[in-house]
Each structure stands twice: as structure tokens, then as C-alpha cells.
Amino acid sequence: MIDLRSDTKTMPTEAKVGDDVVGEDPTVNELEAVAAELLGKEAGLLVTSGTQGNIVSLLALTRPGQKLILEQDAHIFHYERGGVARLAGLLVHTLPGHYGAMNPEEVEAAIWREELHRAPTGAVALENTHNRAGGTCLSVEHTNDICQVAHRHGVPVHIDGARIFDAAVALGVDARELVAEADSVTFCLSKSLGAPVGSVICGEEGFIARAREYRKMLGGGMRQAGIIAKPGLIALEQELPRLHEDHKKARRIAETLAELPGVRLDLATVQTNMVLFELQREDMTAPQLCEQLAEYKIRAKARSEVQIRLVLHRDISFRDTEQVCVALRETLGAGS
Ligand code: TLP
């Protein structure tokens, strides 16, 4: 084939690729089909990141000037540069959550009835697993309750499912059940699934067609993206069966931490691959503990003066996990 259409068509040598902007990359197409199948949706769309997945989905579901209902600790609210306001023109209405779950009655009350003064509600977004709550899961029943409330008022529901497969594994359900009632879902290949880059949006064909347009608008058309899709396909094949191991490692560390003095940790939050805890000690702040752990060649990041989140993943072995437990006992065992 002599392809003179554009220099964007150049091929890497070792992957089955094509121009994904016009849907010609067979590896991307395969990834999108596999992802859609895994989530029981009609179609999928590869995007650059979880952040792009969320904004593209919300652009496709809403109109500027509408309201987006979010749990107050949502990633979309805290960590996405306010893109929903700037790019999608959405008014954000946050509601409190219990382990990341909003109360369906409060969601219903927040969906204001249409009248002259009020912004119409454009979408409700859920997050599963919930990052800032510590990797907690939203159940199928809860998700369906929220979807039913929203749909009763003609409002679509988006799920930021960056780690949706962790939720499925932890809850012992098929991921399809967790997203069955939602209008859109995005999950990340580059988080617990361990791929280097990429996220996938899934939903109905019409929604995905609109999302494809917004992805292009945001510069997310990546041409021969098969080189990104291939590790994503491998991740879905190889990593899904071992996600439960990361949850076991998190549990092990959490149980060790919970017994140490001056550690506040709600074991009920340790449902997947994260451990969220606070230090309430006279002798040490969270950043200081991170500095001490660095001496054990352990990297951890404090979220504040008191809070730390540890995330377990493919590259942390069970042996590493034990080393982390030893280091935590040595640094936190004495004192208060
Ligand atoms: N989360 C990252 C940081 O941004 C905090 C992390 O280290 O956990 N939704 C959820 C629930 C996420 O946790 C993240 C990333 C995203 C969306 C955004 O994904 P990317 O980083 O691919 O844009």
C-alpha cells in the first residue's frame, strides 16, 4: 500500500496498526470491542487518560449551563483541573458521601425541577472504586438506585470507573452488572491493570459516536494508537485474574498499620488496592513518616500533614508487602 494521504499514517514496524482517527487501527478496534464486551456495552472508545475519558463522556452527555451532580470527594471535582466547568460549562453540585456513596434521596432532591431560575441537571457522575474514600466500592444495588432516580428525571449517569474491575473483583460480581444501568463508563488501563497508557469509554453506539467527536476536539485522536492498545489488550487478558492479589496485599498492610500506635485507619475502607490512614502522633507527621520510609527504599506520598494513601499494584510483590509491614512496624512501633 502506498499511502499518500498524510504523514500521520506512518506505521510502526511491530504492531498491527492504522489511523485510529478514522477507525482504521485494528488493534484499537479490537481493544474497544473487548472493553465493550467486558462491560456489556455496545461500543468502546480508547482515550488518552481517565481525565480525558471523564470530560469526553460528560461533553457527550450534557450541554453547557447544565448541572453535574457529584459526590463531594469525587476525582472529577478534586483532581481534573475543573475541566467540567471550563470545557463542558457545567455547574457542579456536590453532595456528601458515605464511603463514596451519595444518598439517592439527596440526589433526587438535587435534581431540581425545571423552572425559570434553575440550571437543569445534565448528568450525575459516580466513582467506582472511590479514590478519596480509600478505594471503596459502590454496590450494584446502590448504582442501580442512583441510576433509577436519575433516569426517572431524564438525567443520564456517568461512572468514573477508573478502577471498576477492582470493584467487580472485591464485590464478587461481573463488571457488567456494576455498569448495566449507567449511560457511560470510563475505566483506566493504566491504573491497577498495569498498562502504560490509556483509558476506555464504553456506552451505546450513538453516545460513543458523539464521544469520538469530542475526543477529536480535545486532541485525543492518536493515529496509530495500536501501540497503546496492544498493552491494554494484554493487560485485560493478564491482569484481571490477579487483581485480587493487590487487594490481599492492601489488607495485609492495613491490618499491620491498624495495630500500631497513633494510626487511625478504618478497616472498612480497605476493600480494594488502597490503604488510607491518618497519623495522630505527637512525634511524627505524615510527610515525616514518608521520609523515614524512603530510608527503607519505600516511596509513599502524604496527602496532608496527617493523611497517607498507599496503593498496591502489579509491581509490588508479596515479599515487598512484607518489607513494607516491617518498615511500618519499625518506624511507628515505638512512640505515640
Ligand atoms: N487518579 C490518580 C491521581 O490523579 C489522584 C491516582 O493516583 O489515583 N478517576 C479516578 C477515580 C482516578 O483515581 C484517576 C487517577 C482518574 C480518574 C484520572 O486518570 P488519569 O490520571 O489517567 O487522567
CSV table of C-alpha atoms and ligand atoms in Angstrom, one decimal:
chain,number,residue,atom,x,y,z
A,1,MET,CA,0.0,0.0,0.0
A,2,ILE,CA,1.4,3.4,-1.0
A,3,ASP,CA,-0.4,5.8,1.4
A,4,LEU,CA,0.0,9.4,0.3
A,5,ARG,CA,-3.0,10.7,2.2
A,6,SER,CA,-0.9,12.2,5.1
A,7,ASP,CA,2.3,11.8,7.1
A,8,THR,CA,0.0,10.9,10.1
A,9,LYS,CA,-0.3,7.5,8.5
A,10,THR,CA,3.3,6.3,9.2
A,11,MET,CA,3.4,2.8,10.6
A,12,PRO,CA,5.5,1.4,13.5
A,13,THR,CA,7.2,-1.8,12.5
A,14,GLU,CA,5.9,-4.3,15.1
A,15,ALA,CA,2.2,-3.8,15.6
A,16,LYS,CA,-1.0,-4.2,13.6
A,17,VAL,CA,-1.9,-0.5,13.4
A,18,GLY,CA,-3.7,2.0,11.2
A,19,ASP,CA,-5.2,5.5,11.5
A,20,ASP,CA,-7.5,5.3,14.5
A,21,VAL,CA,-8.9,8.8,13.9
A,22,VAL,CA,-10.8,7.3,11.0
A,23,GLY,CA,-11.3,4.0,12.8
A,24,GLU,CA,-8.6,2.1,10.8
A,25,ASP,CA,-6.4,0.8,13.6
A,26,PRO,CA,-7.3,-2.9,14.0
A,27,THR,CA,-5.6,-3.2,17.4
A,28,VAL,CA,-7.5,-0.2,18.8
A,29,ASN,CA,-10.8,-1.6,17.3
A,30,GLU,CA,-10.1,-4.9,19.0
A,31,LEU,CA,-9.4,-3.3,22.4
A,32,GLU,CA,-12.6,-1.2,22.1
A,33,ALA,CA,-14.6,-4.3,21.3
A,34,VAL,CA,-13.1,-6.3,24.1
A,35,ALA,CA,-13.6,-3.5,26.6
A,36,ALA,CA,-17.3,-3.0,25.5
A,37,GLU,CA,-17.9,-6.8,25.8
A,38,LEU,CA,-16.3,-6.9,29.3
A,39,LEU,CA,-18.7,-4.1,30.4
A,40,GLY,CA,-21.7,-5.2,28.5
A,41,LYS,CA,-22.0,-2.1,26.4
A,42,GLU,CA,-22.4,-1.6,22.7
A,43,ALA,CA,-19.2,0.2,21.9
A,44,GLY,CA,-15.9,1.4,23.3
A,45,LEU,CA,-13.6,4.3,22.6
A,46,LEU,CA,-9.9,4.5,23.5
A,47,VAL,CA,-8.9,7.8,25.1
A,48,THR,CA,-5.6,9.1,26.4
A,49,SER,CA,-6.4,9.1,30.2
A,50,GLY,CA,-9.0,8.8,32.8
A,51,THR,CA,-9.4,12.5,32.9
A,52,GLN,CA,-10.0,12.6,29.2
A,53,GLY,CA,-12.5,9.8,29.5
A,54,ASN,CA,-14.5,11.7,32.1
A,55,ILE,CA,-14.5,15.0,30.2
A,56,VAL,CA,-15.2,13.5,26.8
A,57,SER,CA,-18.1,11.4,28.3
A,58,LEU,CA,-19.6,14.5,30.1
A,59,LEU,CA,-19.3,16.6,27.0
A,60,ALA,CA,-21.2,13.9,25.1
A,61,LEU,CA,-23.9,13.6,27.7
A,62,THR,CA,-24.6,17.2,28.6
A,63,ARG,CA,-25.0,20.8,27.3
A,64,PRO,CA,-23.2,23.8,28.7
A,65,GLY,CA,-25.1,25.6,31.5
A,66,GLN,CA,-26.4,22.3,32.9
A,67,LYS,CA,-25.7,21.0,36.3
A,68,LEU,CA,-23.5,18.0,37.2
A,69,ILE,CA,-24.2,16.2,40.4
A,70,LEU,CA,-21.1,14.7,42.1
A,71,GLU,CA,-20.1,13.2,45.4
A,72,GLN,CA,-18.0,15.8,47.2
A,73,ASP,CA,-14.8,13.8,47.2
A,74,ALA,CA,-15.0,12.8,43.5
A,75,HIS,CA,-11.9,12.8,41.4
A,76,ILE,CA,-13.7,14.9,38.8
A,77,PHE,CA,-14.2,17.6,41.4
A,78,HIS,CA,-10.8,17.5,43.1
A,79,TYR,CA,-8.2,16.4,40.5
A,80,GLU,CA,-9.2,17.3,37.0
A,81,ARG,CA,-8.3,21.0,36.8
A,82,GLY,CA,-12.0,22.0,36.9
A,83,GLY,CA,-12.3,20.7,33.3
A,84,VAL,CA,-16.1,20.1,33.7
A,85,ALA,CA,-16.6,23.8,34.4
A,86,ARG,CA,-14.1,25.2,31.8
A,87,LEU,CA,-14.6,22.7,29.0
A,88,ALA,CA,-18.1,21.4,29.4
A,89,GLY,CA,-19.6,24.6,31.0
A,90,LEU,CA,-21.2,22.5,33.8
A,91,LEU,CA,-22.3,23.9,37.2
A,92,VAL,CA,-21.1,21.4,39.8
A,93,HIS,CA,-23.3,20.4,42.7
A,94,THR,CA,-21.6,18.2,45.2
A,95,LEU,CA,-23.3,16.0,47.8
A,96,PRO,CA,-21.8,14.3,50.8
A,97,GLY,CA,-21.0,10.6,50.6
A,98,HIS,CA,-20.7,7.6,52.8
A,99,TYR,CA,-17.7,5.6,51.7
A,100,GLY,CA,-18.0,7.4,48.4
A,101,ALA,CA,-21.8,6.7,48.0
A,102,MET,CA,-24.3,9.5,47.7
A,103,ASN,CA,-27.7,9.1,49.3
A,104,PRO,CA,-30.2,8.5,46.4
A,105,GLU,CA,-32.8,10.7,48.1
A,106,GLU,CA,-30.4,13.6,48.2
A,107,VAL,CA,-29.5,13.0,44.6
A,108,GLU,CA,-33.2,13.2,43.7
A,109,ALA,CA,-33.6,16.4,45.7
A,110,ALA,CA,-30.6,17.9,43.9
A,111,ILE,CA,-32.2,17.2,40.5
A,112,TRP,CA,-34.1,20.5,40.6
A,113,ARG,CA,-37.4,20.5,38.8
A,114,GLU,CA,-37.3,22.5,35.6
A,115,GLU,CA,-38.2,26.2,36.3
A,116,LEU,CA,-37.1,29.6,35.1
A,117,HIS,CA,-34.4,30.2,37.8
A,118,ARG,CA,-32.8,26.8,38.0
A,119,ALA,CA,-30.0,25.2,36.0
A,120,PRO,CA,-31.3,22.0,34.5
A,121,THR,CA,-29.4,18.8,35.6
A,122,GLY,CA,-27.3,17.4,32.8
A,123,ALA,CA,-25.8,14.4,34.5
A,124,VAL,CA,-25.0,12.5,37.7
A,125,ALA,CA,-21.4,11.1,38.0
A,126,LEU,CA,-20.5,8.2,40.2
A,127,GLU,CA,-16.9,7.0,41.1
A,128,ASN,CA,-16.2,3.2,41.5
A,129,THR,CA,-13.9,2.4,43.1
A,130,HIS,CA,-13.9,5.7,45.0
A,131,ASN,CA,-10.4,7.1,45.2
A,132,ARG,CA,-10.5,9.6,48.0
A,133,ALA,CA,-12.7,7.4,50.2
A,134,GLY,CA,-9.8,4.8,50.1
A,135,GLY,CA,-10.7,2.6,47.1
A,136,THR,CA,-14.2,1.7,48.4
A,137,CYS,CA,-16.8,0.0,46.1
A,138,LEU,CA,-20.2,1.1,45.1
A,139,SER,CA,-22.5,-1.9,45.1
A,140,VAL,CA,-24.7,-3.0,42.2
A,141,GLU,CA,-27.8,-2.1,44.2
A,142,HIS,CA,-26.6,1.4,45.1
A,143,THR,CA,-25.6,2.1,41.5
A,144,ASN,CA,-29.0,0.9,40.2
A,145,ASP,CA,-30.7,3.1,42.9
A,146,ILE,CA,-28.9,6.2,41.7
A,147,CYS,CA,-29.5,5.4,38.0
A,148,GLN,CA,-33.2,4.8,38.6
A,149,VAL,CA,-33.5,8.1,40.4
A,150,ALA,CA,-31.6,10.0,37.7
A,151,HIS,CA,-33.4,8.3,34.8
A,152,ARG,CA,-36.8,9.0,36.4
A,153,HIS,CA,-35.9,12.6,35.7
A,154,GLY,CA,-34.4,12.0,32.3
A,155,VAL,CA,-30.9,12.6,33.6
A,156,PRO,CA,-28.0,10.3,32.4
A,157,VAL,CA,-25.5,8.7,34.7
A,158,HIS,CA,-21.7,8.6,34.0
A,159,ILE,CA,-19.5,6.2,36.0
A,160,ASP,CA,-15.8,7.2,36.6
A,161,GLY,CA,-14.8,3.6,36.8
A,162,ALA,CA,-11.0,4.2,36.7
A,163,ARG,CA,-10.8,1.0,38.8
A,164,ILE,CA,-14.2,-0.6,38.1
A,165,PHE,CA,-12.7,-4.0,37.7
A,166,ASP,CA,-11.2,-3.8,41.2
A,167,ALA,CA,-14.7,-3.1,42.4
A,168,ALA,CA,-16.1,-6.1,40.5
A,169,VAL,CA,-13.4,-8.4,42.0
A,170,ALA,CA,-13.9,-7.1,45.5
A,171,LEU,CA,-17.7,-7.3,45.3
A,172,GLY,CA,-17.6,-10.7,43.6
A,173,VAL,CA,-19.8,-9.5,40.7
A,174,ASP,CA,-19.5,-9.3,37.0
A,175,ALA,CA,-18.3,-5.8,36.0
A,176,ARG,CA,-21.3,-5.7,33.6
A,177,GLU,CA,-23.7,-5.7,36.5
A,178,LEU,CA,-21.9,-2.7,38.1
A,179,VAL,CA,-22.5,-0.5,35.0
A,180,ALA,CA,-25.6,-2.1,33.4
A,181,GLU,CA,-27.9,0.9,34.2
A,182,ALA,CA,-25.3,3.6,33.6
A,183,ASP,CA,-25.2,5.6,30.3
A,184,SER,CA,-21.4,5.8,30.2
A,185,VAL,CA,-18.5,4.4,32.0
A,186,THR,CA,-14.7,5.0,31.7
A,187,PHE,CA,-12.1,2.7,33.0
A,188,CYS,CA,-8.3,3.0,33.1
A,189,LEU,CA,-5.8,0.6,31.5
A,190,SER,CA,-3.0,2.5,33.2
A,191,LYS,CA,-4.0,2.0,36.9
A,192,SER,CA,-4.4,-1.4,38.6
A,193,LEU,CA,-4.5,-3.1,35.1
A,194,GLY,CA,-0.8,-2.0,34.8
A,195,ALA,CA,-0.7,-0.9,31.1
A,196,PRO,CA,1.5,2.2,30.4
A,197,VAL,CA,-1.2,4.5,28.9
A,198,GLY,CA,-4.9,4.8,28.1
A,199,SER,CA,-8.4,4.5,29.3
A,200,VAL,CA,-11.6,3.3,27.5
A,201,ILE,CA,-15.0,4.8,27.5
A,202,CYS,CA,-18.0,2.4,27.0
A,203,GLY,CA,-21.6,3.0,26.2
A,204,GLU,CA,-24.2,2.9,23.5
A,205,GLU,CA,-23.1,3.3,19.9
A,206,GLY,CA,-24.7,6.8,19.5
A,207,PHE,CA,-23.1,8.0,22.6
A,208,ILE,CA,-19.7,6.7,21.5
A,209,ALA,CA,-20.1,8.4,18.1
A,210,ARG,CA,-20.6,11.7,19.9
A,211,ALA,CA,-17.7,10.9,22.3
A,212,ARG,CA,-15.4,10.3,19.3
A,213,GLU,CA,-16.2,13.8,18.0
A,214,TYR,CA,-15.3,15.4,21.4
A,215,ARG,CA,-12.2,13.2,21.7
A,216,LYS,CA,-11.1,14.7,18.4
A,217,MET,CA,-11.9,18.2,19.5
A,218,LEU,CA,-9.7,17.7,22.6
A,219,GLY,CA,-6.8,16.4,20.6
A,220,GLY,CA,-7.2,12.8,21.7
A,221,GLY,CA,-7.2,11.3,18.2
A,222,MET,CA,-3.9,9.4,18.4
A,223,ARG,CA,-3.5,8.0,14.8
A,224,GLN,CA,-1.6,4.7,15.1
A,225,ALA,CA,-2.7,4.1,18.6
A,226,GLY,CA,-2.4,0.4,18.3
A,227,ILE,CA,0.9,0.6,20.1
A,228,ILE,CA,-1.0,1.8,23.1
A,229,ALA,CA,-4.0,-0.5,22.6
A,230,LYS,CA,-1.8,-3.6,22.4
A,231,PRO,CA,-0.5,-3.4,26.0
A,232,GLY,CA,-4.1,-2.5,27.0
A,233,LEU,CA,-5.4,-5.8,25.5
A,234,ILE,CA,-2.6,-7.7,27.2
A,235,ALA,CA,-3.5,-6.0,30.5
A,236,LEU,CA,-7.2,-7.0,30.2
A,237,GLU,CA,-6.2,-10.6,29.5
A,238,GLN,CA,-3.4,-11.0,32.1
A,239,GLU,CA,-4.1,-8.6,34.9
A,240,LEU,CA,-7.9,-9.1,35.5
A,241,PRO,CA,-7.3,-12.5,37.0
A,242,ARG,CA,-4.8,-11.2,39.5
A,243,LEU,CA,-6.3,-8.0,40.8
A,244,HIS,CA,-7.5,-9.8,44.0
A,245,GLU,CA,-3.8,-10.3,44.9
A,246,ASP,CA,-3.4,-6.5,45.2
A,247,HIS,CA,-6.4,-6.4,47.5
A,248,LYS,CA,-4.8,-9.0,49.7
A,249,LYS,CA,-1.6,-7.0,49.9
A,250,ALA,CA,-3.5,-3.9,50.8
A,251,ARG,CA,-5.4,-5.8,53.5
A,252,ARG,CA,-2.1,-7.2,54.9
A,253,ILE,CA,-0.6,-3.7,55.2
A,254,ALA,CA,-3.8,-2.2,56.6
A,255,GLU,CA,-4.1,-4.8,59.3
A,256,THR,CA,-0.4,-4.2,60.3
A,257,LEU,CA,-1.0,-0.5,60.4
A,258,ALA,CA,-4.2,-0.7,62.4
A,259,GLU,CA,-2.3,-2.2,65.3
A,260,LEU,CA,0.3,0.5,65.5
A,261,PRO,CA,0.1,3.4,67.9
A,262,GLY,CA,-1.3,6.7,66.7
A,263,VAL,CA,-2.6,5.3,63.5
A,264,ARG,CA,-6.2,6.0,62.6
A,265,LEU,CA,-7.4,3.6,60.0
A,266,ASP,CA,-11.0,2.5,59.2
A,267,LEU,CA,-10.5,-1.1,58.0
A,268,ALA,CA,-14.0,-0.9,56.4
A,269,THR,CA,-12.4,1.3,53.7
A,270,VAL,CA,-9.8,-1.3,52.8
A,271,GLN,CA,-11.9,-3.0,50.1
A,272,THR,CA,-9.5,-3.0,47.1
A,273,ASN,CA,-5.9,-2.0,46.4
A,274,MET,CA,-5.6,1.1,48.6
A,275,VAL,CA,-4.8,1.8,52.2
A,276,LEU,CA,-5.9,5.2,53.5
A,277,PHE,CA,-4.8,6.2,57.0
A,278,GLU,CA,-4.1,9.1,59.3
A,279,LEU,CA,-1.3,9.6,61.8
A,280,GLN,CA,-2.3,11.2,65.1
A,281,ARG,CA,1.0,11.4,66.8
A,282,GLU,CA,3.0,14.0,68.7
A,283,ASP,CA,6.3,12.7,67.3
A,284,MET,CA,5.6,12.4,63.6
A,285,THR,CA,3.7,14.0,60.7
A,286,ALA,CA,2.6,12.1,57.6
A,287,PRO,CA,5.4,13.7,55.4
A,288,GLN,CA,7.9,12.8,58.1
A,289,LEU,CA,6.8,9.1,58.0
A,290,CYS,CA,7.2,9.2,54.2
A,291,GLU,CA,10.8,10.5,54.7
A,292,GLN,CA,11.5,7.7,57.1
A,293,LEU,CA,10.1,5.1,54.7
A,294,ALA,CA,12.3,6.4,52.0
A,295,GLU,CA,15.3,5.2,54.0
A,296,TYR,CA,13.8,1.7,53.6
A,297,LYS,CA,13.6,2.4,49.8
A,298,ILE,CA,9.8,2.7,50.1
A,299,ARG,CA,8.1,5.6,48.4
A,300,ALA,CA,4.9,6.9,49.8
A,301,LYS,CA,3.2,10.2,49.5
A,302,ALA,CA,1.4,12.2,52.2
A,303,ARG,CA,-1.9,13.7,51.2
A,304,SER,CA,-1.8,16.2,54.0
A,305,GLU,CA,0.1,16.7,57.3
A,306,VAL,CA,-1.8,13.7,58.7
A,307,GLN,CA,-3.0,11.6,55.8
A,308,ILE,CA,-1.3,9.0,53.6
A,309,ARG,CA,-2.6,6.8,50.9
A,310,LEU,CA,-0.7,3.6,49.8
A,311,VAL,CA,-1.7,1.9,46.6
A,312,LEU,CA,-0.8,-1.7,45.8
A,313,HIS,CA,-0.3,-2.9,42.3
A,314,ARG,CA,1.3,-5.4,40.0
A,315,ASP,CA,4.9,-4.3,40.6
A,316,ILE,CA,4.7,-4.8,44.4
A,317,SER,CA,5.2,-8.4,45.3
A,318,PHE,CA,4.0,-10.2,48.4
A,319,ARG,CA,7.7,-10.1,49.6
A,320,ASP,CA,7.7,-6.3,49.1
A,321,THR,CA,4.5,-6.2,51.0
A,322,GLU,CA,6.1,-7.9,54.0
A,323,GLN,CA,9.0,-5.5,53.8
A,324,VAL,CA,6.6,-2.6,54.0
A,325,CYS,CA,5.0,-4.1,57.1
A,326,VAL,CA,8.4,-4.5,58.7
A,327,ALA,CA,9.3,-0.9,57.9
A,328,LEU,CA,6.0,0.4,59.3
A,329,ARG,CA,6.4,-1.6,62.5
A,330,GLU,CA,10.0,-0.2,62.9
A,331,THR,CA,9.0,3.4,62.2
A,332,LEU,CA,5.7,3.5,64.0
A,333,GLY,CA,6.1,0.8,66.6
A,334,ALA,CA,7.5,2.9,69.3
A,335,GLY,CA,6.3,6.4,70.4
A,336,SER,CA,2.9,7.9,70.1
B,1,TLP,N1,-6.1,9.1,40.0
B,1,TLP,C1,-4.7,9.3,40.3
B,1,TLP,C2,-4.4,10.8,40.7
B,1,TLP,O1,-5.0,11.6,39.8
B,1,TLP,C3,-5.0,11.1,42.1
B,1,TLP,C4,-4.2,8.4,41.4
B,1,TLP,O2,-3.0,8.3,41.7
B,1,TLP,O3,-5.1,7.7,41.9
B,1,TLP,N2,-10.7,8.8,38.1
B,1,TLP,C5,-10.1,8.3,39.2
B,1,TLP,C6,-11.1,7.7,40.2
B,1,TLP,C7,-8.8,8.3,39.4
B,1,TLP,O4,-8.3,7.8,40.5
B,1,TLP,C8,-7.9,8.9,38.4
B,1,TLP,C9,-6.5,9.0,38.6
B,1,TLP,C10,-8.5,9.5,37.3
B,1,TLP,C11,-9.9,9.4,37.2
B,1,TLP,C12,-7.7,10.2,36.2
B,1,TLP,O5,-7.0,9.3,35.5
B,1,TLP,P1,-5.7,9.9,34.7
B,1,TLP,O6,-4.6,10.1,35.7
B,1,TLP,O7,-5.4,8.7,33.7
B,1,TLP,O8,-6.1,11.1,34.0
